[in-house]
Coordinates of C-alpha atoms in Angstrom, one line a residue:
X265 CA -138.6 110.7 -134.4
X266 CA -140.2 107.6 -133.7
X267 CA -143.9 106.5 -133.3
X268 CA -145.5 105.3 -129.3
X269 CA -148.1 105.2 -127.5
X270 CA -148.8 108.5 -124.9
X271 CA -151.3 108.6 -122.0
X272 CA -151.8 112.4 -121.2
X273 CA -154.3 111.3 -118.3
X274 CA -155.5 108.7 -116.6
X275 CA -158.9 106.6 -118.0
X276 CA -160.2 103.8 -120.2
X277 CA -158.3 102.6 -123.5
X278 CA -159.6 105.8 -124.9
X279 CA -156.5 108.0 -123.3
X280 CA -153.6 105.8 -125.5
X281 CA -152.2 108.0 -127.7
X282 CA -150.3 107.5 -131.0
X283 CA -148.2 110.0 -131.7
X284 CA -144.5 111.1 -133.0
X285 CA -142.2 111.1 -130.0
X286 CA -138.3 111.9 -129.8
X287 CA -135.6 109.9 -128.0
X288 CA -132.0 110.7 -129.4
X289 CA -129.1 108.6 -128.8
X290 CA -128.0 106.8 -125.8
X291 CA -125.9 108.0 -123.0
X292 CA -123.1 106.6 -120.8
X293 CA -124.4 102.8 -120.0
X294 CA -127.5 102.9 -122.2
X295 CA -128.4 101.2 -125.3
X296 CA -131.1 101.9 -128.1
X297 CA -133.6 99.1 -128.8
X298 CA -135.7 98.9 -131.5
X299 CA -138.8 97.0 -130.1
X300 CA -140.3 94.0 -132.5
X301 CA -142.4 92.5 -130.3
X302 CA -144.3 94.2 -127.2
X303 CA -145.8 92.3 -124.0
X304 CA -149.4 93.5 -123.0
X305 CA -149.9 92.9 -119.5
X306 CA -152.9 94.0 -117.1
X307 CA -150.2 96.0 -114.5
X308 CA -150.6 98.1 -117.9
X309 CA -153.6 98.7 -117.2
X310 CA -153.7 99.4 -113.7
X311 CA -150.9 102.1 -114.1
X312 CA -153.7 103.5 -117.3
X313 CA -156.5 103.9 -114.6
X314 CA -154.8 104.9 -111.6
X315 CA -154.9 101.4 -109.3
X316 CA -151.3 101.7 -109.4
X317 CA -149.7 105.4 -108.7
X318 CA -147.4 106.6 -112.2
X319 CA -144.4 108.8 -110.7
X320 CA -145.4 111.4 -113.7
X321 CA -147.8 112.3 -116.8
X322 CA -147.4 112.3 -119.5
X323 CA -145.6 108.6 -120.0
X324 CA -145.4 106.0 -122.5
X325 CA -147.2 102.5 -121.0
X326 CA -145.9 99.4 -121.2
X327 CA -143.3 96.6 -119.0
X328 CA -141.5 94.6 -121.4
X329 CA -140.3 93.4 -125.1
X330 CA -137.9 91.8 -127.2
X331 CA -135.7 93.3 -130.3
X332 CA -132.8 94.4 -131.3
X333 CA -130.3 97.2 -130.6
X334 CA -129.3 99.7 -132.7
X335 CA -127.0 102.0 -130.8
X336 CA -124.7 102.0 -128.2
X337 CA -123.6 104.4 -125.7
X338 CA -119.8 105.3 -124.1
X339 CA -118.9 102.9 -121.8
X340 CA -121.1 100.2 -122.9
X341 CA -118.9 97.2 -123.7
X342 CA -121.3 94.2 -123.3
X343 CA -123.8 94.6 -126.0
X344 CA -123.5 95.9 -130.1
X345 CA -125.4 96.8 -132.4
X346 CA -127.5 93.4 -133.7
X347 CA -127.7 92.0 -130.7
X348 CA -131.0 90.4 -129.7
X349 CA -132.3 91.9 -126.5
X350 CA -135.2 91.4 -123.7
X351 CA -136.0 94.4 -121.5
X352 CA -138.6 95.0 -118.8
X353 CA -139.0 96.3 -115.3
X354 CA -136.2 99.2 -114.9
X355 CA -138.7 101.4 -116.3
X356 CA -142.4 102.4 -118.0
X357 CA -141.9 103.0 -122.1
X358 CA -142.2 100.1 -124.2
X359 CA -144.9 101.0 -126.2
X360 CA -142.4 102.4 -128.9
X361 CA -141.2 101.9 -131.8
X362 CA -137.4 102.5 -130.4
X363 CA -136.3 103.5 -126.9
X364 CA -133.6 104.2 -124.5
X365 CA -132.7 101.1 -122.1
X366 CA -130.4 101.0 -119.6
X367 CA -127.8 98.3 -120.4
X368 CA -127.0 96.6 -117.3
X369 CA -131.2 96.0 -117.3
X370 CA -130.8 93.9 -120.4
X371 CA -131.2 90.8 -121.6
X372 CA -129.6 88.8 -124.1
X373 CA -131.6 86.2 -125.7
X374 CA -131.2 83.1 -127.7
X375 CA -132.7 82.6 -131.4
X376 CA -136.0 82.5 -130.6
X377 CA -139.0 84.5 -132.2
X378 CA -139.5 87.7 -130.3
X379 CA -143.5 87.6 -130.9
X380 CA -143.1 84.2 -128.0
X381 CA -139.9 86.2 -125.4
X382 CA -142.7 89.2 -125.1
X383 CA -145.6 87.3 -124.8
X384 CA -144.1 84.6 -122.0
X385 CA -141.0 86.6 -120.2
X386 CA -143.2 88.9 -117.5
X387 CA -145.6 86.2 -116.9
X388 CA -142.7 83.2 -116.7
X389 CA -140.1 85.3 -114.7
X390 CA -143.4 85.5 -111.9
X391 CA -143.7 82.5 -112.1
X392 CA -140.7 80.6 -111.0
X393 CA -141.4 82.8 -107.6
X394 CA -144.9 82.7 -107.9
X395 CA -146.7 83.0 -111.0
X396 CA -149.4 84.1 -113.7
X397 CA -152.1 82.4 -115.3
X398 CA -151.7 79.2 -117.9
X399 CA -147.5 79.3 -116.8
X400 CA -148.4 78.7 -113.3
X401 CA -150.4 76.0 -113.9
X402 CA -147.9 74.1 -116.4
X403 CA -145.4 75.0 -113.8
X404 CA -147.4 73.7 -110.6
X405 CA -148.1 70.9 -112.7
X406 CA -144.2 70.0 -113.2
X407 CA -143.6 70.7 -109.7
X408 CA -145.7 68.2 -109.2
X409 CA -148.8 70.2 -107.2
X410 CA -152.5 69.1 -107.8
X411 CA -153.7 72.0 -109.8
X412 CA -157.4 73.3 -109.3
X413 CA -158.1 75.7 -112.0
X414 CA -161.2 78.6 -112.1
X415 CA -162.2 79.8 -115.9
X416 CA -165.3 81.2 -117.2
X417 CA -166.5 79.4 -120.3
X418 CA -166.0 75.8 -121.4
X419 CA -163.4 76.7 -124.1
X420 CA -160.9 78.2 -121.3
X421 CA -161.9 74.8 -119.3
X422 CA -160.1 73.2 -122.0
X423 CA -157.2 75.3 -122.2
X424 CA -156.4 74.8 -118.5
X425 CA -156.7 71.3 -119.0
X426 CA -153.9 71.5 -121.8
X427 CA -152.0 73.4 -119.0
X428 CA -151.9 71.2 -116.4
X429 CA -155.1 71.5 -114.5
X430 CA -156.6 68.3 -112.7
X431 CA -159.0 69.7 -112.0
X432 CA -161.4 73.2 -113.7
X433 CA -164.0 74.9 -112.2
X434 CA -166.4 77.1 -114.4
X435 CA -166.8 79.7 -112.1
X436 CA -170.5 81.2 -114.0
X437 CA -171.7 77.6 -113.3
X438 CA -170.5 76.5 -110.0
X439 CA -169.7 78.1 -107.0
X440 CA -165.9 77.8 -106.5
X441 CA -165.5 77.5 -102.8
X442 CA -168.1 74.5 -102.3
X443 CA -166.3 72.7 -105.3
X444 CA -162.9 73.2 -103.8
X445 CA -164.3 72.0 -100.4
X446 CA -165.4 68.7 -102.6
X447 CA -162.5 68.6 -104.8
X448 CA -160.5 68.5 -101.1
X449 CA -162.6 66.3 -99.0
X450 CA -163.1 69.7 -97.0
X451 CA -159.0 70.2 -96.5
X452 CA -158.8 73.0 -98.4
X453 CA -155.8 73.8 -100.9
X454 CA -152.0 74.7 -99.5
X455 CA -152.0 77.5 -101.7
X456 CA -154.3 79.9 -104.0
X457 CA -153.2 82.4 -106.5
X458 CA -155.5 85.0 -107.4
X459 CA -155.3 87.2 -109.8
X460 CA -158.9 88.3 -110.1
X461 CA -159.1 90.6 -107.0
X462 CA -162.3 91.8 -105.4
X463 CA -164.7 89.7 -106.7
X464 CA -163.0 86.3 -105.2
X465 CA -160.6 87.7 -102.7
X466 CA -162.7 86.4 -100.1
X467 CA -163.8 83.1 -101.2
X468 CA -159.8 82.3 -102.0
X469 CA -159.1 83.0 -98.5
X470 CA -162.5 80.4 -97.7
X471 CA -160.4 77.6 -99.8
X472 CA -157.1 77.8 -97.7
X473 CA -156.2 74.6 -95.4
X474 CA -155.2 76.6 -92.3
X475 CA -151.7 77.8 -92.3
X476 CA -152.0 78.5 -95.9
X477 CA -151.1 81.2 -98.3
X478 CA -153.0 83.5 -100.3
X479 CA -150.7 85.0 -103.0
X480 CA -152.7 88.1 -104.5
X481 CA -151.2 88.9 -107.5
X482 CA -153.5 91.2 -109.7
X483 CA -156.6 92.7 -109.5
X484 CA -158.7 92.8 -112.7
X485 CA -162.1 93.0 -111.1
X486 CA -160.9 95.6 -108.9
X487 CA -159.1 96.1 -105.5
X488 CA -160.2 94.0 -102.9
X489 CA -161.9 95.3 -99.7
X490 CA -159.6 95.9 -96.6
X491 CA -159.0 92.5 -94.7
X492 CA -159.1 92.6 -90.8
X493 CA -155.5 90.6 -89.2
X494 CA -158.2 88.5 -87.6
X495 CA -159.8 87.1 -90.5
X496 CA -155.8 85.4 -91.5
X497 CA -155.9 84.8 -87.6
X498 CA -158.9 82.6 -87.9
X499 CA -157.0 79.7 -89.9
X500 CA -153.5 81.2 -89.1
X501 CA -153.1 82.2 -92.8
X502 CA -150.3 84.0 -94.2
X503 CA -150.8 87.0 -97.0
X504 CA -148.6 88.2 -100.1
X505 CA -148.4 90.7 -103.0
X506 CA -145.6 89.8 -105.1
X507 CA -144.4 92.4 -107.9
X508 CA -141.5 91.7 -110.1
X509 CA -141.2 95.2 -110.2
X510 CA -140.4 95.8 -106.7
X511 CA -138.6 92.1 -105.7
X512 CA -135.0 94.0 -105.6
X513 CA -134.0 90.6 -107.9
X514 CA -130.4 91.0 -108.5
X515 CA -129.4 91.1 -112.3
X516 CA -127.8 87.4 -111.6
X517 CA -131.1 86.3 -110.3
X518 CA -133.1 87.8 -113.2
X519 CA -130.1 86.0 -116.0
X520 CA -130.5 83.1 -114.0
X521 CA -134.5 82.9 -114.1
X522 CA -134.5 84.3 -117.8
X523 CA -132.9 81.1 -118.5
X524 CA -134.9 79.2 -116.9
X525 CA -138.0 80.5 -118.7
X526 CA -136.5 80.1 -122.1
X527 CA -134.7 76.8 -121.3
X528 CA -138.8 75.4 -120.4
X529 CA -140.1 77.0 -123.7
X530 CA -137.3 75.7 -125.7
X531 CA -138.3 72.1 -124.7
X532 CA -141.8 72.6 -125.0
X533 CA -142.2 71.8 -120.9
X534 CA -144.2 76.1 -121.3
X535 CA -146.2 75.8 -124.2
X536 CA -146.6 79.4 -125.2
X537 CA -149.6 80.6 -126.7
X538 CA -149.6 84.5 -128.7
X539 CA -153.0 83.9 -129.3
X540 CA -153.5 88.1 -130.2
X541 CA -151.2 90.4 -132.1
X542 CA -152.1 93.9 -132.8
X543 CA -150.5 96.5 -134.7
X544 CA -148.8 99.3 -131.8
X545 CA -150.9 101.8 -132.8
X546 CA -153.9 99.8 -131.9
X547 CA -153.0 99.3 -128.0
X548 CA -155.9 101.0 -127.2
X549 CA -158.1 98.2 -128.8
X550 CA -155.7 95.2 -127.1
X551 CA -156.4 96.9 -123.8
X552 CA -160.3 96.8 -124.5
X553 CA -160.1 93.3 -125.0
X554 CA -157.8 92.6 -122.4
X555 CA -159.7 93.9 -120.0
X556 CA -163.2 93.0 -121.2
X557 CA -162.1 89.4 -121.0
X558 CA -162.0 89.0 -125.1
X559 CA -159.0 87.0 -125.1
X560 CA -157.3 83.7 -124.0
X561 CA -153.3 83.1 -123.7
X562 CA -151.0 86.2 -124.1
X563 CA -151.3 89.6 -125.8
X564 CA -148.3 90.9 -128.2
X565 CA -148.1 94.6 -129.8
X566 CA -146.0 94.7 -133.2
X567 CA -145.0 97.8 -134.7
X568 CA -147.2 99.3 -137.5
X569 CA -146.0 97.7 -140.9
X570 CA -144.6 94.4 -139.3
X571 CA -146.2 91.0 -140.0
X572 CA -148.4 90.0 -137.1

C-alpha cells in the first residue's frame, strides 16, 4: 500500500483525497517508480473541475514527475532498478507515492535534482513547439523574438524581465491591447500565446498583425466564448490548441526534446525557478493557490516526510 491523492468527483481543491491506495508489481513492459518530486500543472486542474473530460472516476490527478524505479517487469530490458526516471503524458496518476509506468513512456534522466525535472519538463517540452509561461519567454528570447510580456503586479513585472521580456505590461494598470498597438507602432505582434482564456481571448486576437497566430494554450479564467471563422477571416488569422498530451510525438521526438530541455537548464540558458514545494498530501492547498494566482514560477509536490 502506498499513499495518493483520489478525486471521487469532480469540484474545487476540496475533492483531493489522501488516502492508502494499492498498485502491486509491474507487468510485461511496465516499471515501478517511486515518485520524488511531482509537477503541478493547471491541465490538473481542468481535468479536477471538469473543463477537460476524465475517461473515469475515481482517478489519481496529476501529468508528470521524476524518481526512481524500484521494480521491473518481464520483458523489460532497458531500465533497472536505481535508475533515475521522468514520466508524464501516457497516463493520469502521479500524485503517488509509487506507481505503475509503462516503460517504453519513460525517461531517463541525467544527475540533476528531481525537485527542478518536475517543475520544468511539462512546461519546457511545450515549449520547444510552443510553450508555457517564464520558458517561453526565455525561449522566444534566445530565438531571438521581441518579447511583450502581460503580468499582474509589479513583482511578476520583474520576473518577466529576468525571463526575457523587452517589454511588460501590467495588465490591472493598463489596457493590454492599446499598449501592444504602441509597443508596435500599430503592426501588431506575429504571434500571441495565451494562456489565460476567456478573459483576454479576444483582445489577443485584437493584437495579431494580420496573418498571425493565436496559440491558445490554457484556460485559467475559463473557456473562451465560441469564435465566429469570420472574426480570423477579418485579418486572415490562423488558430491553435496545442496539447502535449494529444501531439502523437513519437518517443524519438519526446528523447530528443527531453534533451533539449535539460541540455538549456544545464547551461543555465532556462533558469528554473521551484519557487513552491508542498508536502503530497497537501495538493489540495497547491491547487488553491495555483489557481487563486498565489504563486509565481513552478509548483512541485514531494512526498510526506521528504525535505522540501
Amino acid at each position: 500500500m502506498v499513499k495518493a491523492i483520489r478525486v471521487y468527483e469532480l469540484g474545487g481543491p476540496e475533492v483531493l483525497k489522501w488516502e492508502d491506495v494499492e498498485i502491486g508489481d509491474p507487468k510485461e513492459g511496465e516499471i515501478r517508480v517511486k515518485n520524488r518530486a511531482i509537477g503541478v500543472n493547471f491541465i490538473d486542474i481542468y481535468f479536477r473541475t471538469g473543463v477537460y473530460k476524465m475517461p473515469e472516476i475515481p482517478y489519481t490527478p496529476g501529468v508528470e514527475a521524476a524518481g526512481v524505479v524500484t521494480a521491473v517487469g518481464p520483458g523489460v530490458t532497458n531500465w533497472k532498478i536505481g535508475d533515475a526516471v521522468y514520466h508524464s503524458g501516457s497516463a493520469m496518476g502521479t500524485y503517488t507515492e509509487e506507481q505503475i509506468v509503462l516503460a517504453d513512456k519513460a525517461m531517463p534522466l541525467p544527475p540533476i535534482d528531481p525537485l527542478v525535472v518536475a517543475s520544468v519538463m511539462a512546461k519546457g517540452l511545450t515549449a520547444p513547439a510552443g510553450g508555457v509561461g517564464s520558458l517561453l519567454c526565455q525561449w522566444a528570447n534566445m530565438l531571438g523574438a521581441t518579447v511583450i510580456g502581460t503580468v499582474s503586479t509589479i513583482e511578476k513585472a520583474l520576473q518577466a524581465k529576468e525571463d526575457g521580456c523587452h517589454h511588460v505590461i501590467i495588465y490591472k494598470e493598463e489596457d493590454f491591447v492599446t499598449r501592444v498597438d504602441e509597443i508596435t507602432s500599430g503592426g501588431g505582434v506575429d504571434v500571441v500565446f495565451d494562456s489565460v482564456g476567456k478573459d483576454t481571448f479576444q483582445g489577443s486576437l485584437a493584437c495579431l498583425k494580420p496573418c498571425g497566430y493565436m496559440v491558445s494554450y490554457g484556460q485559467s479564467s475559463g473557456t473562451p466564448d465560441p469564435v465566429p471563422l469570420s472574426v480570423l477571416a477579418a485579418k486572415s488569422l490562423f488558430l491553435t490548441r496545442p496539447s502535449l498530451r494529444t501531439s502523437r510525438i513519437s518517443r524519438e521526438e519526446l528523447r530528443e526534446a527531453t534533451n533539449e530541455v535539460l541540455t538549456n537548464v544545464a547551461s543555465g540558458a532556462l533558469r528554473v525557478r521551484v519557487n513552491h514545494t508542498y508536502q503530497l498530501s497537501q495538493a489540495a492547498q497547491a491547487h488553491a493557490d495555483l489557481a487563486g494566482r498565489k504563486t509565481s514560477g513552478s509548483i512541485v509536490l514531494v512526498p510526506d516526510g521528504a525535505e522540501k
